Coordinates of C-alpha atoms and ligand atoms in Angstrom, one line a residue:
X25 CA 32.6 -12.7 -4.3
X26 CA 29.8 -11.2 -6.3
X27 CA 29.6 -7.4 -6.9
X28 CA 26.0 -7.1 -7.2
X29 CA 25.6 -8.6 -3.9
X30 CA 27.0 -4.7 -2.7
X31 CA 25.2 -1.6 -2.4
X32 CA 26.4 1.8 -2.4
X33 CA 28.1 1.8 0.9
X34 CA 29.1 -1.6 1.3
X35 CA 31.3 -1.1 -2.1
X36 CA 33.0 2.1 -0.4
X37 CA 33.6 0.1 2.6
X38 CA 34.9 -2.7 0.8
X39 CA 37.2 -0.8 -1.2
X40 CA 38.4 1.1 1.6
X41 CA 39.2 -1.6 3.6
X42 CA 41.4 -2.8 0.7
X43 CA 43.1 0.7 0.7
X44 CA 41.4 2.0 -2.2
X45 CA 39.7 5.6 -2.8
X46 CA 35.8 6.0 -2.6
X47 CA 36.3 7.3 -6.1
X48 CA 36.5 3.9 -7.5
X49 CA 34.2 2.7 -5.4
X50 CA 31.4 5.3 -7.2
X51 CA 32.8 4.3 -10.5
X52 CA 32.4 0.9 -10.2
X53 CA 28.7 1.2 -9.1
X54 CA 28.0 3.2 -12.2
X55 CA 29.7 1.5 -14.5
X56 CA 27.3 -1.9 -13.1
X57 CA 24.2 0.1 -12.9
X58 CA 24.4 2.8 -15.3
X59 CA 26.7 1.6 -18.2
X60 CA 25.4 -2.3 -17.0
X61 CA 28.3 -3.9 -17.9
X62 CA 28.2 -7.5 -17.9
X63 CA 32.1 -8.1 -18.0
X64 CA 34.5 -6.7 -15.0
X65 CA 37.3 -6.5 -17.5
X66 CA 34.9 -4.0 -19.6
X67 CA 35.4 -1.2 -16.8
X68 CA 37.8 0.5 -18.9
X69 CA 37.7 3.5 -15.7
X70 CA 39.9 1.4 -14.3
X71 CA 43.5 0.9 -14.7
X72 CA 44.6 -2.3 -16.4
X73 CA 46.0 -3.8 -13.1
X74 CA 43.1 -3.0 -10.6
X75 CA 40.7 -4.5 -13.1
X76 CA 42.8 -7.9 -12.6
X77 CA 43.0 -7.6 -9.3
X78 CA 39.2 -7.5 -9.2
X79 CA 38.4 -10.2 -11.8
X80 CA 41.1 -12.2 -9.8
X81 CA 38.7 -12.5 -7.0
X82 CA 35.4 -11.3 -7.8
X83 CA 32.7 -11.7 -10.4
X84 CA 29.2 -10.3 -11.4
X85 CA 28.0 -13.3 -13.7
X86 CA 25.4 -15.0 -11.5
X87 CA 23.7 -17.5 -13.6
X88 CA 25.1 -21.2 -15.4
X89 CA 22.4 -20.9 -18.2
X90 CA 19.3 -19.2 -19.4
X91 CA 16.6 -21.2 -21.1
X92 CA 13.2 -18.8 -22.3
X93 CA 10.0 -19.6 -23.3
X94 CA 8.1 -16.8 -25.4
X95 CA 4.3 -16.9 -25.2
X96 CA 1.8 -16.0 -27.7
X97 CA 1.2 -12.8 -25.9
X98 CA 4.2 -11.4 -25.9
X99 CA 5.6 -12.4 -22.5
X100 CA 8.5 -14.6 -21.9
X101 CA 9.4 -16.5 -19.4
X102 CA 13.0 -17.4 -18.1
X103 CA 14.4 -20.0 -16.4
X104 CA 17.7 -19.7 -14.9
X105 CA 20.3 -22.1 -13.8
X106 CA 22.1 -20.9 -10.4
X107 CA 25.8 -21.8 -9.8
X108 CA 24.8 -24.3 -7.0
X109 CA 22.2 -25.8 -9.8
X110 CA 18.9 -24.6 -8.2
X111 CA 16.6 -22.6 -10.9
X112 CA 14.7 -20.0 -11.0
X113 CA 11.8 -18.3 -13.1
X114 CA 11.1 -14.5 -13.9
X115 CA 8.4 -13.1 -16.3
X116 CA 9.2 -10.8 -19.0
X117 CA 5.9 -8.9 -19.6
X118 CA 5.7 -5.8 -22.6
X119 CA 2.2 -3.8 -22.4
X120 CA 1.5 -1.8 -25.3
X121 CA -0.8 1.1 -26.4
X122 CA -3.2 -0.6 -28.6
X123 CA -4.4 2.8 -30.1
X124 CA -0.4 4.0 -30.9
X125 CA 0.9 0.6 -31.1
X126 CA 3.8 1.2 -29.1
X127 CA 5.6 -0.5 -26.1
X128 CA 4.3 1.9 -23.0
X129 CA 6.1 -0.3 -20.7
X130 CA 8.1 -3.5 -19.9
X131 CA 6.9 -5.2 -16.6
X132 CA 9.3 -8.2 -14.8
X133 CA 8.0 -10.3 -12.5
X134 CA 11.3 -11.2 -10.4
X135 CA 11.7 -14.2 -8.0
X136 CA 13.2 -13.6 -4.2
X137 CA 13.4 -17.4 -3.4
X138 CA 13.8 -20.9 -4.6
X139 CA 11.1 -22.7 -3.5
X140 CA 8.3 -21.2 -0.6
X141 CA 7.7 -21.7 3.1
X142 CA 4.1 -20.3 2.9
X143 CA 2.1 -23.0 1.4
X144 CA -0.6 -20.7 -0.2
X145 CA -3.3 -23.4 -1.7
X146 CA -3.7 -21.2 -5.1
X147 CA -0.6 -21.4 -5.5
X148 CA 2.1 -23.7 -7.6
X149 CA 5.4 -22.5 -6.2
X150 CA 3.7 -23.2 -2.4
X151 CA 3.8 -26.9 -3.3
X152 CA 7.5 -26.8 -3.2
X153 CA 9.5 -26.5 -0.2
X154 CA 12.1 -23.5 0.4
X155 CA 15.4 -24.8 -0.6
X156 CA 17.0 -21.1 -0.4
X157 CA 16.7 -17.3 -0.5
X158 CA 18.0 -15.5 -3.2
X159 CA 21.3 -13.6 -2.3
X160 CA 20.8 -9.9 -4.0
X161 CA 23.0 -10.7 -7.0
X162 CA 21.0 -13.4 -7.9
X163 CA 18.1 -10.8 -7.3
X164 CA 19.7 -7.7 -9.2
X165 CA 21.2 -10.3 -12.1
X166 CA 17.5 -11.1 -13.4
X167 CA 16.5 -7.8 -13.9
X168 CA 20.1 -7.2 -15.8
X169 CA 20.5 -9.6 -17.4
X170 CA 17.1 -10.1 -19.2
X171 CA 17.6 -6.8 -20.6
X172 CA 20.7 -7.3 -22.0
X173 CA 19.3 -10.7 -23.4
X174 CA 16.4 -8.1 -25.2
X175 CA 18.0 -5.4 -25.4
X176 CA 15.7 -2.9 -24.1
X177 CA 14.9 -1.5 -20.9
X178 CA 12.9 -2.9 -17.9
X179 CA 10.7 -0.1 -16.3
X180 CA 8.9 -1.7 -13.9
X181 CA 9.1 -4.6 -11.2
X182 CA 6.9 -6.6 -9.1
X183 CA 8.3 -9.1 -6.6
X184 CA 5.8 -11.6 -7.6
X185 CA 7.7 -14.6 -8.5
X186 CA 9.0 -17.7 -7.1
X187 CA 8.7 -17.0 -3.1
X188 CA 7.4 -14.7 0.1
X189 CA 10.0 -11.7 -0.4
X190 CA 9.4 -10.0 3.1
X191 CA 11.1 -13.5 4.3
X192 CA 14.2 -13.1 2.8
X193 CA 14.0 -9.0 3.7
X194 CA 17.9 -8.0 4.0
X195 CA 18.9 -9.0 0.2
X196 CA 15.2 -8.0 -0.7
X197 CA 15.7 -3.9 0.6
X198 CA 19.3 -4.4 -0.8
X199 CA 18.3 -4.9 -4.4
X200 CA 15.9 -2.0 -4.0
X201 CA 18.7 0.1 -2.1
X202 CA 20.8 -0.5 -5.8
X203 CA 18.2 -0.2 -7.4
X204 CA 16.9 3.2 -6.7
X205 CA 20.6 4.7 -5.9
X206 CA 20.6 7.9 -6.9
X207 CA 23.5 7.4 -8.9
X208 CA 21.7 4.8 -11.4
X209 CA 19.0 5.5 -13.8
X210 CA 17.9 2.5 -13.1
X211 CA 14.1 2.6 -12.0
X212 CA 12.5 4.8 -9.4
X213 CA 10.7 3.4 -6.0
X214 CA 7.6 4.0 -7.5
X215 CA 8.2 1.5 -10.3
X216 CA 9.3 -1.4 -8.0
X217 CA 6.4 -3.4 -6.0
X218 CA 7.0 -5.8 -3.2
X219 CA 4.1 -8.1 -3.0
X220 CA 3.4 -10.0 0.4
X221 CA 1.2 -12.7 1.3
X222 CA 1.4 -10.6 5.0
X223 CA 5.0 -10.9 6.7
X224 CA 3.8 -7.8 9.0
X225 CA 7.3 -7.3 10.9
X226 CA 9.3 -6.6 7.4
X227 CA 6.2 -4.3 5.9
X228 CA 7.1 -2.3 9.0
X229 CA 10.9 -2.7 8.6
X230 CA 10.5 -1.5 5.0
X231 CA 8.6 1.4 5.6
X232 CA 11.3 3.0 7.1
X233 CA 14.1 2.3 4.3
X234 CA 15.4 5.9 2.9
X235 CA 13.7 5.0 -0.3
X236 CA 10.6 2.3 0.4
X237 CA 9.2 1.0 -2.9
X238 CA 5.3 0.3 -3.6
X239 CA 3.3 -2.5 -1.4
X240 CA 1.1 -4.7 -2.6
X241 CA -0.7 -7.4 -0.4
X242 CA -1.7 -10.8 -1.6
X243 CA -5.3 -10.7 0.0
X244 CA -7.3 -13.1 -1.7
X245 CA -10.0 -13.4 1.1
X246 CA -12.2 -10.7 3.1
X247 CA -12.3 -12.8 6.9
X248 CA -9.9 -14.7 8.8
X249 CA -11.7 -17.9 8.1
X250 CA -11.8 -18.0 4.6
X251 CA -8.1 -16.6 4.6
X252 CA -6.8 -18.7 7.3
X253 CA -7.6 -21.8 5.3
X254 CA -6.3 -20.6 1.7
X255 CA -3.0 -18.7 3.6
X256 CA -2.2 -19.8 6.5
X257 CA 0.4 -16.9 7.1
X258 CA -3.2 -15.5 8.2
X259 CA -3.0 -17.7 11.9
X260 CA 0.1 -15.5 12.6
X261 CA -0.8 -12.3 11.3
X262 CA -4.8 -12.1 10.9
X263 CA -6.4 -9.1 8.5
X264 CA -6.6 -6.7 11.5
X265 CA -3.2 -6.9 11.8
X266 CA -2.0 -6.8 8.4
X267 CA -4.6 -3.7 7.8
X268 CA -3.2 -2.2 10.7
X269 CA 0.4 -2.5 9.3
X270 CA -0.7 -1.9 5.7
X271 CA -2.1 1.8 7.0
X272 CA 1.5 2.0 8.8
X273 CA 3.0 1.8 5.7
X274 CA 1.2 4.2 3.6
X275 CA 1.4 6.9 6.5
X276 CA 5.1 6.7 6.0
X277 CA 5.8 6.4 2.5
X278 CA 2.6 7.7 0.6
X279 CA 2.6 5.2 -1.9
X280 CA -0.8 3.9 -2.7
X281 CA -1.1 0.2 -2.0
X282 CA -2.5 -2.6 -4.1
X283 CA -4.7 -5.5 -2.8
X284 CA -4.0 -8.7 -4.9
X285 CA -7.4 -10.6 -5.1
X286 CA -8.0 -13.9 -6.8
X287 CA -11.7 -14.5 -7.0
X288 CA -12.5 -18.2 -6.2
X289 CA -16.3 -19.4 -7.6
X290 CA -18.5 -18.9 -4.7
X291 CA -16.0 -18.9 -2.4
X292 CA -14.9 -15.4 -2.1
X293 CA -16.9 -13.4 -4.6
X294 CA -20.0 -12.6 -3.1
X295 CA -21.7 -9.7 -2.6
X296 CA -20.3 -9.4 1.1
X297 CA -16.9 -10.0 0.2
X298 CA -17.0 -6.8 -2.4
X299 CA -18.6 -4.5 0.7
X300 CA -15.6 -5.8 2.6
X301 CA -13.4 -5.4 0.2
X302 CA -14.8 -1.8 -1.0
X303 CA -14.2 -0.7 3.0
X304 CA -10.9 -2.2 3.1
X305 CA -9.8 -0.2 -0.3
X306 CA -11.5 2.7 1.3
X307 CA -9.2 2.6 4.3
X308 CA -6.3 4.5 2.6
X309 CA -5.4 5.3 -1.2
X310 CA -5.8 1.9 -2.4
X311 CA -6.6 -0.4 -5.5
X312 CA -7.7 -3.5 -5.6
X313 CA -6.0 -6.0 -8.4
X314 CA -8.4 -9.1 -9.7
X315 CA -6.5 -11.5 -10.7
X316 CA -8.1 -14.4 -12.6
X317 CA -7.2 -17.5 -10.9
X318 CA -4.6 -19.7 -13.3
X319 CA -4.7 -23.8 -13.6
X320 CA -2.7 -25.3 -11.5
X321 CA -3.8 -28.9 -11.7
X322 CA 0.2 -29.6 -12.8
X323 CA 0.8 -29.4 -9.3
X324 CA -1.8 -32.3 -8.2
X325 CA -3.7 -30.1 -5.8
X326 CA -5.4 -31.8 -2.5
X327 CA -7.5 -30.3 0.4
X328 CA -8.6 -27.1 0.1
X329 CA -6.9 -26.2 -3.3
X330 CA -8.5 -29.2 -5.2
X331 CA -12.0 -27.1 -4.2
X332 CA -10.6 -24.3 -5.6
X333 CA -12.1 -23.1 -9.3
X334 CA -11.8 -19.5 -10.9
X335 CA -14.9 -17.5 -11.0
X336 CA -16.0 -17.3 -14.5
X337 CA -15.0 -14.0 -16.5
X338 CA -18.7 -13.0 -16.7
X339 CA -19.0 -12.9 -12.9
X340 CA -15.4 -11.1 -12.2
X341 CA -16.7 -8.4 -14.1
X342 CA -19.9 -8.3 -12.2
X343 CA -17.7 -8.6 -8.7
X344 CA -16.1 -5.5 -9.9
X345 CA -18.7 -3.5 -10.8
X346 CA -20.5 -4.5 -6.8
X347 CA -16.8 -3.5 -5.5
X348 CA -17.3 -0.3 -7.4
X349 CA -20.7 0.3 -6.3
X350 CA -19.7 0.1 -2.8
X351 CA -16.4 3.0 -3.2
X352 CA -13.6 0.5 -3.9
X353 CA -11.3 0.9 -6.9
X354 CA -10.9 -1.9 -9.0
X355 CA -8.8 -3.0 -12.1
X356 CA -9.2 -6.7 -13.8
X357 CA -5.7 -7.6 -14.3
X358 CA -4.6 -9.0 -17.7
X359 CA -3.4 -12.7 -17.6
X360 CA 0.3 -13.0 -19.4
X361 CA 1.5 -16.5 -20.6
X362 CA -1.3 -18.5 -19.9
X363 CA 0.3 -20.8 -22.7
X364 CA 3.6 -21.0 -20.5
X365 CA 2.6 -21.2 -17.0
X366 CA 4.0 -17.9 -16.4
X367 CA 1.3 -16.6 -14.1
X368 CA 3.0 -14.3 -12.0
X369 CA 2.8 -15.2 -8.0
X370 CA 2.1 -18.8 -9.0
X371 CA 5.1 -19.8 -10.8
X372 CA 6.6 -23.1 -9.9
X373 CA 9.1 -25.2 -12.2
X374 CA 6.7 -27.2 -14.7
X375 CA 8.3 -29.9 -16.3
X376 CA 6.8 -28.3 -19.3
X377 CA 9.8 -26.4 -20.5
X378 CA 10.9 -29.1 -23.0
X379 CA 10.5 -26.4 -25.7
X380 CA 12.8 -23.9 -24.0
X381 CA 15.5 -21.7 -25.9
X382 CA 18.8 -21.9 -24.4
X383 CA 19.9 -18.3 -24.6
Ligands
SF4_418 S1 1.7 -16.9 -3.1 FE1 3.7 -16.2 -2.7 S2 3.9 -16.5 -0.4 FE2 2.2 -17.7 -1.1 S3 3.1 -19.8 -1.4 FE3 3.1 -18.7 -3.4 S4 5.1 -17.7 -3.6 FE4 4.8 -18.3 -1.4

């Protein structure tokens, strides 16, 4: 059994049910969280035998092998090798203050699935299938384990990887349940984002949890037409719907949301899609997120996604600026790893990682 796959309570239960105190229990989650130890028999809290007796039956190592490729930029991306063989990819991304030339903070775009039901036409990782969720080791063990690989600390993450997180929920709110325990120093709720294409009965379910993290939407169209044919999540749950939930979810938590927007050339950048967008924003505290749309002719795109070309920079700024003008707040995200295909919320596994360091 894999420790990370435990929260808080679960630990106490399962060392309870193995007649041993809470105690160790507690010092077992901070010595995984706080002191990130990446070897059971490094727990030096507990006694000599107990640590065998753990290692004799569980583990925390939840990888094969790491392979990384660093980009130009500054980002890296990381494939990892699962015990059953399946891989995954996170994104390693530092942002600096150009002005003071230091690292303000280190972002990592984390997978929650191998593979993707959803079959978003922008995206690479929806032309594979979903061979698995994550369990919440293999969830917790990216975060961990890159920073031990850079040694330095991960402040922020975004659930913007490799799959539709509010589908695999339970190890999803677990992760952020360890996480944000109050007995790590791990990262506050305000530093983790979920992302969702629009899974509307877990945006509700996760604005209950005792400590809910930020929501961000993958919107990428203003009408149901245009979105029912680029997501087709949209037939189950249309943009009434999700609004409706999205407005839910903020009344509860109070975290501002974040509307993920890739504009398509002509398709969804006109001037009525930034009034739209402006009154969606407008709705509650919210920000809209342009993302520049990445290649991904690798995946040999047909249908809809072979029509589907990235506004030019030029006009991205000028969609901004009519978002703007109608009361929406707007940032034009940065692009990390172009070089890599490390686009985060389009990752798939490109056979291009010949050049990959084995870490
Ligand atoms: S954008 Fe997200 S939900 Fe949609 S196919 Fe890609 S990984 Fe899945």
């Amino acid at each position: 059994m894999n420790l990370r796959n435990f929260d808080y309570d679960e630990l106490v239960q399962l060392f309870n049910n193995n007649d041993l105190p809470a105690y160790r229990a507690e010092q077992l989650f901070t010595a995984l969280y706080s002191n990130k130890v990446d070897s059971l028999d490094k727990i030096t809290t507990f006694p000599k035998e107990l640590r065998a007796d753990l290692m004799a039956h569980h583990t925390i190592k939840s990888f094969k092998a790491m392979k990384k490729q660093v980009s130009v930029d500054g980002s890296i991306k990381y494939l990892f090798t699962m015990e059953d063989g399946k891989s995954i990819e996170a994104v390693f991304m530092p942002w600096y203050d150009d002005a003071e030339k230091t690292n303000i903070r280190n972002t990592l775009c984390i997978s929650s699935q191998v593979g993707c039901s959803l079959d978003c036409k922008f995206c690479a990782t929806g032309t594979m299938d979903l061979e698995r969720n994550l369990e919440t080791h293999e969830i917790i063990s990216q975060i961990l384990d890159i920073e031990h690989d850079l040694n330095t600390k991960i402040t922020n993450v975004v659930f913007m990887g490799m799959g539709e997180p509010l589908l695999n929920y339970k190890n999803v709110a677990r992760a952020v349940n360890i996480l944000t325990h109050p007995l790590t120093d791990l990262m506050s709720r305000r530093k983790i984002t979920v992302s969702t294409s629009g899974v509307v009965p877990s945006i509700k379910k996760m604005a209950n949890l005792s400590r809910p993290p930020k929501l961000a939407i993958s919107l990428h169209g203003t009408t149901n037409g245009f979105r029912d044919k680029i997501m087709p999540i949209n037939l189950k749950a249309d943009i009434t719907v999700l609004m409706n939930a999205v407005e839910d979810y903020y009344r509860k938590t109070k975290l501002n949301i974040t509307y993920e927007y890739i504009p398509f050339d002509g398709m969804n950048d006109t001037i009525e899609d930034a009034k739209r967008l402006a009154k969606i924003c407008k709705r509650v505290p919210s920000r809209i997120n342009l993302i520049p749309f990445n290649d991904i002719s690798f995946t040999e795109p047909t249908g809809i996604a072979e029509t589907l070309k990235p506004s030019s920079s030029e006009r991205i700024i000028e969609f901004a600026n009519e978002i703007r003008k109608f009361g929406g707040i707007v940032t034009i995200r940065d692009t990390f790893g172009s070089d890599i295909d490390a686009a985060c919320g389009q990752l798939a596994l490109s056979t291009r990682n010949s050049t990959s360091e084995e870490v």
